[in-house]
Short mmCIF file of C-alpha atoms in Angstrom, two decimals:
data_model
loop_
_atom_site.label_atom_id
_atom_site.label_comp_id
_atom_site.label_asym_id
_atom_site.label_seq_id
_atom_site.Cartn_x
_atom_site.Cartn_y
_atom_site.Cartn_z
CA MET A 1 0.20 0.18 -0.02
CA ILE A 2 1.83 3.29 -1.30
CA SER A 3 1.06 6.44 0.93
CA ALA A 4 -1.09 9.26 -0.26
CA SER A 5 1.42 11.26 -0.53
CA VAL A 6 4.02 9.15 -2.97
CA ARG A 7 0.03 8.18 -4.75
CA LEU A 8 -0.35 12.54 -5.01
CA LEU A 9 3.04 12.98 -7.04
CA ARG A 10 2.57 9.64 -8.75
CA LEU A 11 -0.44 10.69 -10.05
CA VAL A 12 0.67 14.46 -11.00
CA SER A 13 3.78 12.64 -12.74
CA VAL A 14 1.56 10.21 -14.72
CA LEU A 15 -0.58 12.99 -15.61
CA ALA A 16 1.72 15.68 -17.47
CA ALA A 17 2.69 12.69 -19.35
CA ARG A 18 0.29 13.30 -21.44
CA PRO A 19 -2.54 16.33 -22.11
CA SER A 20 -5.78 13.65 -21.96
CA TRP A 21 -5.93 10.06 -19.74
CA THR A 22 -9.96 8.23 -19.33
CA CYS A 23 -10.12 7.49 -15.01
CA ALA A 24 -10.42 4.32 -15.90
CA GLU A 25 -6.74 4.37 -17.64
CA LEU A 26 -5.46 6.63 -14.43
CA ALA A 27 -6.28 3.97 -11.51
CA GLU A 28 -4.69 0.84 -14.24
CA ARG A 29 -1.16 2.95 -14.09
CA ILE A 30 -1.58 3.62 -10.49
CA GLY A 31 -3.38 0.12 -9.76
CA VAL A 32 -5.94 2.37 -7.41
CA THR A 33 -9.55 2.22 -8.02
CA GLU A 34 -11.56 4.94 -10.15
CA ARG A 35 -12.65 5.99 -6.46
CA THR A 36 -9.54 6.81 -5.60
CA VAL A 37 -8.56 8.44 -8.68
CA ARG A 38 -11.32 11.05 -8.11
CA ARG A 39 -10.31 11.03 -4.51
CA ASP A 40 -7.22 12.09 -5.53
CA VAL A 41 -7.84 14.14 -8.52
CA ALA A 42 -9.69 16.79 -5.87
CA ARG A 43 -6.63 16.82 -3.56
CA LEU A 44 -4.66 17.46 -6.81
CA ARG A 45 -6.74 20.51 -7.01
CA GLU A 46 -6.70 21.74 -3.61
CA ILE A 47 -2.99 22.27 -3.13
CA GLY A 48 -2.75 24.82 -6.37
CA TYR A 49 -3.23 22.08 -10.10
CA VAL A 50 -5.28 22.57 -12.41
CA VAL A 51 -6.57 19.44 -13.77
CA ASP A 52 -9.58 19.93 -16.04
CA SER A 53 -12.68 16.92 -15.77
CA GLU A 54 -14.67 15.88 -18.77
CA PRO A 55 -17.75 13.57 -17.93
CA GLY A 56 -19.43 10.10 -20.11
CA PRO A 57 -17.78 6.90 -20.62
CA TRP A 58 -15.07 8.79 -23.05
CA GLY A 59 -14.67 11.72 -21.68
CA GLY A 60 -11.40 11.69 -18.87
CA TYR A 61 -8.84 14.65 -16.83
CA ARG A 62 -6.46 17.00 -18.08
CA LEU A 63 -3.46 18.47 -16.25
CA ARG A 64 -3.09 22.21 -17.51
CA ALA A 65 -2.09 25.68 -16.74
CA GLY A 66 -3.08 27.49 -13.76
CA SER A 67 -2.07 30.82 -11.75
CA ARG A 68 0.21 30.02 -9.58
CA VAL A 69 2.89 27.38 -9.96
CA PRO A 70 2.26 24.04 -8.18
CA PRO A 71 4.86 21.28 -7.09
CA LEU A 72 6.87 20.00 -10.49
CA ILE A 73 7.40 16.35 -10.63
CA LEU A 74 11.10 16.34 -13.15
CA ASP A 75 12.53 12.93 -13.88
CA ASP A 76 16.39 12.04 -13.71
CA GLU A 77 17.77 13.60 -16.78
CA GLU A 78 14.52 16.84 -17.00
CA ALA A 79 16.39 17.85 -13.66
CA LEU A 80 19.45 17.58 -15.27
CA ALA A 81 18.28 19.58 -17.95
CA VAL A 82 16.74 22.41 -15.97
CA ALA A 83 19.69 22.44 -13.43
CA VAL A 84 22.34 22.76 -16.39
CA GLY A 85 19.90 25.69 -17.82
CA LEU A 86 19.18 27.45 -15.53
CA ARG A 87 23.14 27.35 -14.04
CA GLU A 88 24.76 28.71 -17.87
CA ALA A 89 21.28 31.30 -17.08
CA ALA A 90 23.61 32.49 -13.92
CA LEU A 91 27.04 32.12 -15.69
CA SER A 92 25.58 34.27 -18.92
CA GLY A 93 24.22 36.89 -17.15
CA ALA A 94 21.17 35.87 -19.68
CA LEU A 95 17.76 36.83 -17.58
CA GLY A 96 19.84 40.18 -17.17
CA GLY A 97 21.49 41.21 -13.44
CA ASP A 98 18.95 39.90 -11.29
CA GLN A 99 19.17 36.75 -9.14
CA ALA A 100 16.29 35.07 -10.06
CA ALA A 101 18.35 32.26 -12.16
CA LEU A 102 21.31 31.27 -9.68
CA SER A 103 18.40 31.14 -6.47
CA ALA A 104 16.11 29.54 -8.65
CA LEU A 105 19.95 26.66 -8.76
CA LEU A 106 19.94 27.20 -4.97
CA LYS A 107 16.85 25.27 -4.38
CA LEU A 108 17.19 22.40 -6.70
CA ARG A 109 20.44 21.99 -5.77
CA GLN A 110 19.19 21.61 -2.72
CA VAL A 111 16.65 19.05 -3.19
CA LEU A 112 18.14 16.84 -5.95
CA PRO A 113 19.23 13.16 -5.50
CA ARG A 114 22.45 12.45 -5.52
CA ARG A 115 22.33 10.74 -8.54
CA ILE A 116 21.37 13.41 -10.39
CA ALA A 117 23.86 16.15 -8.03
CA ASP A 118 26.78 13.88 -8.98
CA ARG A 119 26.08 13.82 -12.43
CA LEU A 120 25.75 17.81 -12.20
CA GLY A 121 29.63 17.62 -10.98
CA GLU A 122 30.76 16.21 -13.28
CA MET A 123 29.09 18.23 -15.77
CA ASP A 124 30.70 21.60 -14.04
CA ALA A 125 34.57 20.04 -14.15
CA ALA A 126 33.71 19.35 -18.24
CA PHE A 127 32.56 22.46 -18.93
CA VAL A 128 34.39 25.70 -19.66
CA HIS A 129 32.40 28.18 -19.96
CA THR A 130 34.83 31.35 -22.28
CA PRO A 131 34.50 34.70 -20.92
CA ARG A 132 35.35 37.62 -23.20
CA ALA A 133 39.48 38.63 -24.34
CA SER A 134 41.01 39.06 -20.80
CA GLU A 135 38.17 38.25 -18.31
CA PRO A 136 38.51 35.60 -15.64
CA GLN A 137 35.57 33.13 -15.11
CA ILE A 138 34.07 32.06 -11.95
CA THR A 139 33.66 28.61 -11.03
CA PRO A 140 29.85 28.07 -10.80
CA ASN A 141 30.64 25.89 -7.33
CA MET A 142 32.00 29.36 -6.04
CA LEU A 143 29.26 31.23 -7.47
CA LEU A 144 26.63 28.94 -6.55
CA GLU A 145 28.62 29.46 -2.17
CA LEU A 146 28.46 32.95 -2.67
CA ALA A 147 24.71 32.59 -3.40
CA ALA A 148 24.18 30.78 -0.66
CA ALA A 149 26.04 32.67 1.74
CA CYS A 150 23.21 35.76 0.80
CA ARG A 151 20.70 33.32 1.39
CA ARG A 152 21.27 31.90 5.03
CA GLY A 153 22.17 35.59 6.64
CA GLU A 154 25.15 34.53 8.63
CA ARG A 155 28.38 36.28 8.10
CA ALA A 156 31.39 34.64 6.65
CA ARG A 157 35.39 34.80 6.84
CA LEU A 158 35.62 36.02 2.78
CA SER A 159 39.54 35.05 1.38
CA TYR A 160 39.78 36.68 -1.36
CA ARG A 161 42.61 38.65 -4.26
CA ASP A 162 42.48 41.99 -5.35
CA VAL A 163 43.91 43.99 -8.14
CA GLN A 164 47.15 44.42 -7.42
CA GLY A 165 47.02 39.93 -6.89
CA ARG A 166 47.88 40.42 -2.70
CA ALA A 167 45.69 37.64 -0.23
CA THR A 168 43.53 39.17 2.17
CA VAL A 169 40.92 37.21 4.51
CA ARG A 170 38.07 39.50 6.61
CA ASP A 171 34.69 39.00 8.29
CA VAL A 172 31.76 39.97 5.55
CA ASP A 173 28.44 39.94 6.12
CA PRO A 174 27.02 38.96 2.65
CA TYR A 175 24.08 40.68 0.81
CA ARG A 176 23.90 39.97 -2.95
CA LEU A 177 25.37 38.97 -6.19
CA VAL A 178 25.03 41.12 -9.13
CA HIS A 179 26.29 40.87 -12.41
CA THR A 180 26.62 43.82 -14.87
CA GLY A 181 26.84 41.94 -18.43
CA ARG A 182 30.47 41.20 -17.61
CA ARG A 183 30.50 39.54 -14.35
CA TRP A 184 29.48 38.94 -10.72
CA TYR A 185 30.60 40.94 -7.88
CA PHE A 186 29.68 40.27 -3.81
CA VAL A 187 28.20 42.60 -2.38
CA ALA A 188 28.66 42.98 2.12
CA ARG A 189 29.65 44.51 5.10
CA ASP A 190 33.11 45.16 6.14
CA VAL A 191 32.75 43.59 9.37
CA ALA A 192 36.43 45.66 10.47
CA ARG A 193 36.49 48.59 8.47
CA ASP A 194 32.66 48.80 8.93
CA GLN A 195 31.77 49.39 5.78
CA TRP A 196 29.57 48.33 2.36
CA ARG A 197 32.44 47.02 -0.45
CA THR A 198 32.35 45.43 -3.74
CA PHE A 199 34.58 42.15 -5.07
CA ARG A 200 35.18 40.86 -7.25
CA ALA A 201 33.35 37.32 -7.86
CA ASP A 202 35.80 35.67 -9.61
CA ARG A 203 38.81 36.98 -6.79
CA VAL A 204 37.41 35.48 -4.28
CA ALA A 205 39.28 32.33 -3.04
CA ARG A 206 37.18 31.02 0.18
CA LEU A 207 33.76 31.84 2.11
CA GLN A 208 33.57 30.37 4.92
CA PRO A 209 30.37 30.71 6.65
CA THR A 210 31.05 31.34 10.75
CA GLY A 211 27.22 30.93 11.71
CA GLN A 212 27.10 33.73 13.38
CA PRO A 213 24.38 34.73 12.58
CA VAL A 214 23.53 38.97 11.29
CA GLU A 215 20.87 41.37 10.81
CA LEU A 216 21.63 43.90 8.25
CA ALA A 217 20.45 47.70 8.69
CA GLN A 218 19.96 49.90 6.56
CA PRO A 219 21.94 47.85 3.25
CA PRO A 220 23.00 50.16 -0.11
CA ASP A 221 21.59 48.84 -2.86
CA PRO A 222 23.58 46.68 -4.32
CA ALA A 223 23.06 47.53 -8.11
CA GLN A 224 23.59 51.55 -7.56
CA LEU A 225 26.46 50.08 -5.25
CA VAL A 226 28.41 48.24 -7.86
CA SER A 227 27.68 50.59 -10.38
CA ARG A 228 29.19 53.25 -8.63
CA SER A 229 32.48 51.04 -7.22
CA THR A 230 32.85 49.90 -11.97
CA ALA A 231 33.10 53.35 -12.59
CA ASN A 232 34.68 55.48 -10.54
CA GLY A 233 36.89 52.88 -8.60
CA PRO A 234 39.11 51.82 -10.24
CA TYR A 235 41.16 55.45 -11.68
CA PRO A 236 42.37 58.08 -9.67
CA LEU A 237 40.90 61.46 -11.04
CA SER A 238 36.94 61.40 -11.29
CA ALA A 239 34.91 64.71 -12.86
CA THR A 240 30.70 65.61 -12.98
CA ILE A 241 29.56 66.20 -16.88
CA ARG A 242 25.85 66.94 -17.56
CA LEU A 243 24.56 65.78 -20.60
CA PRO A 244 21.49 67.76 -22.13
CA LEU A 245 19.85 64.15 -22.19
CA PRO A 246 17.11 62.09 -20.48
CA MET A 247 18.09 59.27 -17.69
CA ASP A 248 18.03 56.36 -20.44
CA GLU A 249 19.73 58.46 -23.22
CA ALA A 250 22.43 59.38 -21.70
CA LEU A 251 23.11 55.57 -20.46
CA ARG A 252 23.74 54.49 -23.72
CA VAL A 253 25.94 57.37 -23.88
CA ILE A 254 27.70 57.01 -21.19
CA PRO A 255 26.83 53.04 -19.73
CA ALA A 256 26.60 52.18 -16.02
CA THR A 257 29.26 50.34 -15.55
CA VAL A 258 31.19 53.08 -16.27
CA GLY A 259 29.42 56.47 -14.65
CA THR A 260 26.82 56.59 -12.13
CA HIS A 261 24.26 58.25 -13.48
CA ARG A 262 20.98 60.64 -10.95
CA PRO A 263 19.03 62.61 -13.60
CA ASP A 264 19.01 66.71 -13.41
CA GLY A 265 14.76 67.50 -14.31
CA PRO A 266 13.56 65.34 -17.72
CA ASP A 267 16.01 66.47 -20.19
CA ALA A 268 19.61 66.35 -18.32
CA THR A 269 21.55 63.96 -16.97
CA ILE A 270 24.72 64.45 -14.07
CA VAL A 271 27.25 61.93 -14.47
CA ASP A 272 30.24 61.01 -12.57
CA VAL A 273 32.69 59.19 -14.19
CA GLY A 274 36.26 58.54 -13.77
CA GLY A 275 39.76 58.70 -15.60
CA PRO A 276 43.49 57.72 -15.52
CA ASP A 277 44.21 62.40 -15.63
CA ALA A 278 42.49 64.46 -17.00
CA ASP A 279 43.97 64.37 -20.63
CA GLY A 280 42.72 60.28 -20.82
CA LEU A 281 38.94 61.63 -19.45
CA ALA A 282 38.87 64.64 -21.68
CA ARG A 283 39.71 62.03 -24.26
CA TYR A 284 36.82 60.36 -23.75
CA LEU A 285 34.61 63.04 -24.32
CA VAL A 286 35.13 64.37 -26.48
CA GLY A 287 34.64 60.51 -28.22
CA LEU A 288 31.54 60.73 -27.19
CA ALA A 289 30.09 63.63 -30.03
CA VAL A 290 27.25 64.78 -27.80
CA PRO A 291 26.88 68.17 -26.00
CA LEU A 292 28.43 68.37 -22.60
CA ARG A 293 29.14 70.09 -19.71
CA VAL A 294 32.14 69.34 -17.06
CA LEU A 295 30.95 70.31 -14.05
CA ALA A 296 34.41 69.52 -11.74
CA PRO A 297 36.55 69.87 -12.20
CA ASP A 298 38.79 71.87 -13.55
CA ASP A 299 41.37 70.83 -14.16
CA VAL A 300 39.87 67.75 -16.89
CA ARG A 301 37.84 71.20 -18.55
CA HIS A 302 40.99 72.90 -19.31
CA ALA A 303 42.21 69.91 -20.51
CA LEU A 304 39.20 69.84 -22.55
CA VAL A 305 39.31 73.02 -23.90
CA ARG A 306 43.36 72.36 -24.85
CA ARG A 307 42.22 69.37 -26.70
CA ALA A 308 38.99 71.05 -28.32
CA ARG A 309 41.72 73.81 -29.61
CA GLU A 310 43.24 71.08 -31.58
CA LEU A 311 40.72 69.34 -33.34
CA LEU A 312 40.16 73.40 -33.95
CA GLU A 313 43.71 74.20 -35.12
CA VAL A 314 43.43 71.07 -37.54
CA ASN A 315 40.41 71.05 -39.35
CA ALA A 316 40.28 74.46 -39.17
CA ASP A 317 39.48 76.67 -42.22
CA ASP A 318 42.02 79.53 -43.59
CA GLU A 319 38.50 82.21 -44.82
CA ALA A 320 36.48 80.88 -41.86
CA CYS A 321 37.21 83.14 -38.62
CA ALA A 322 39.89 85.95 -39.78
CA ASP A 323 41.06 86.96 -36.50
CA ASP A 324 43.19 84.15 -35.25
CA GLU A 325 43.09 85.68 -30.72
CA ALA A 326 38.97 85.69 -31.69
CA CYS A 327 39.58 82.50 -32.41
CA ALA A 328 42.01 81.15 -29.23
CA ASP A 329 39.52 82.41 -27.02
CA ASP A 330 37.06 79.47 -25.09
CA GLU A 331 33.71 80.76 -26.84
CA CYS A 332 35.18 80.68 -30.10
CA ALA A 333 36.14 76.88 -30.14
CA GLY A 334 32.57 76.09 -28.57
CA ASP A 335 31.08 77.63 -31.78
CA ARG A 336 33.43 76.32 -34.42
CA LEU A 337 32.37 72.73 -32.69
CA GLY A 338 29.14 73.08 -33.03
CA VAL A 339 28.30 73.23 -29.50
CA GLY A 340 25.09 75.97 -28.68
CA LYS A 341 26.87 79.17 -26.67
CA GLY A 342 25.34 78.49 -23.36
CA MET A 343 27.66 74.96 -22.95
CA GLY A 344 30.80 77.56 -22.33
CA THR A 345 34.02 76.11 -22.42
CA ALA A 346 32.81 73.42 -21.17
CA GLY A 347 30.68 72.40 -23.97
CA VAL A 348 32.27 69.44 -27.18
CA ALA A 349 30.03 68.32 -29.75
#
């Protein structure tokens, strides 16, 4: 005699195998009476499965989609296929920056039978995810460990290698994983420094739970923290510019991985962008080919004007301006590059 729960799971599996079953066919397949089939169908409906019934001698039962996701039954091959698909979606960021694929994969791996988990581990060892040029890759197991640490809500000991290759060990309070489209970042609170930090996930060597539960007070917006860190963190100089574009258009000109954006009314955006030095930032801003204003610092503004003058000297028509001294001032340089008078020395097209 099989238990009622096992019988219900078997009934779901049989119903999903083909579009329609008669009551007699289900009873024969499961090894119960037709009365038991009817009672079990009623129980399935109570827990969220939508099972349609058709009366009459040729009628039967049909399992169809409902308004929510009920318990799902997968065989070994199906479970493995779903796990592999979720893993690839998480590694590639195919579903965007959220953690939906990673969270689903964590839940699935917790309940996978050992025989399927072992096969998935063998595939993890055999498959190689090709990163972009010059970019290291993160293993699926490490990605899952970081995601699990964010879900546990307890302090962990992080072994990390920074951009100079120096190895450090620190206690952190895990919070979120953020995918930028290029790589994964681990957002956590550095306990010793009492600061929220972003860590390149591919530089994490080990993450060991301590068992100490923590409650995070006023955590930051993880996506904004990563955007600000990746845009300005690696550079010694940062400039603030104003683009005469709404936020969505400004993000197409300067991606979120390059600058930190905030609206300045409905038709303009303030962007903080980092660079190696003033001249390097000026070269980047000229290449945007968009009218803009450098709000700070002055050395970036002056470098932009110098570069504008260089462009004018190379491309100027001798008859376009008879007075060389007048052409040398900032306002004339801006006008010759097609920038409105309101932009002054800080604009470039």
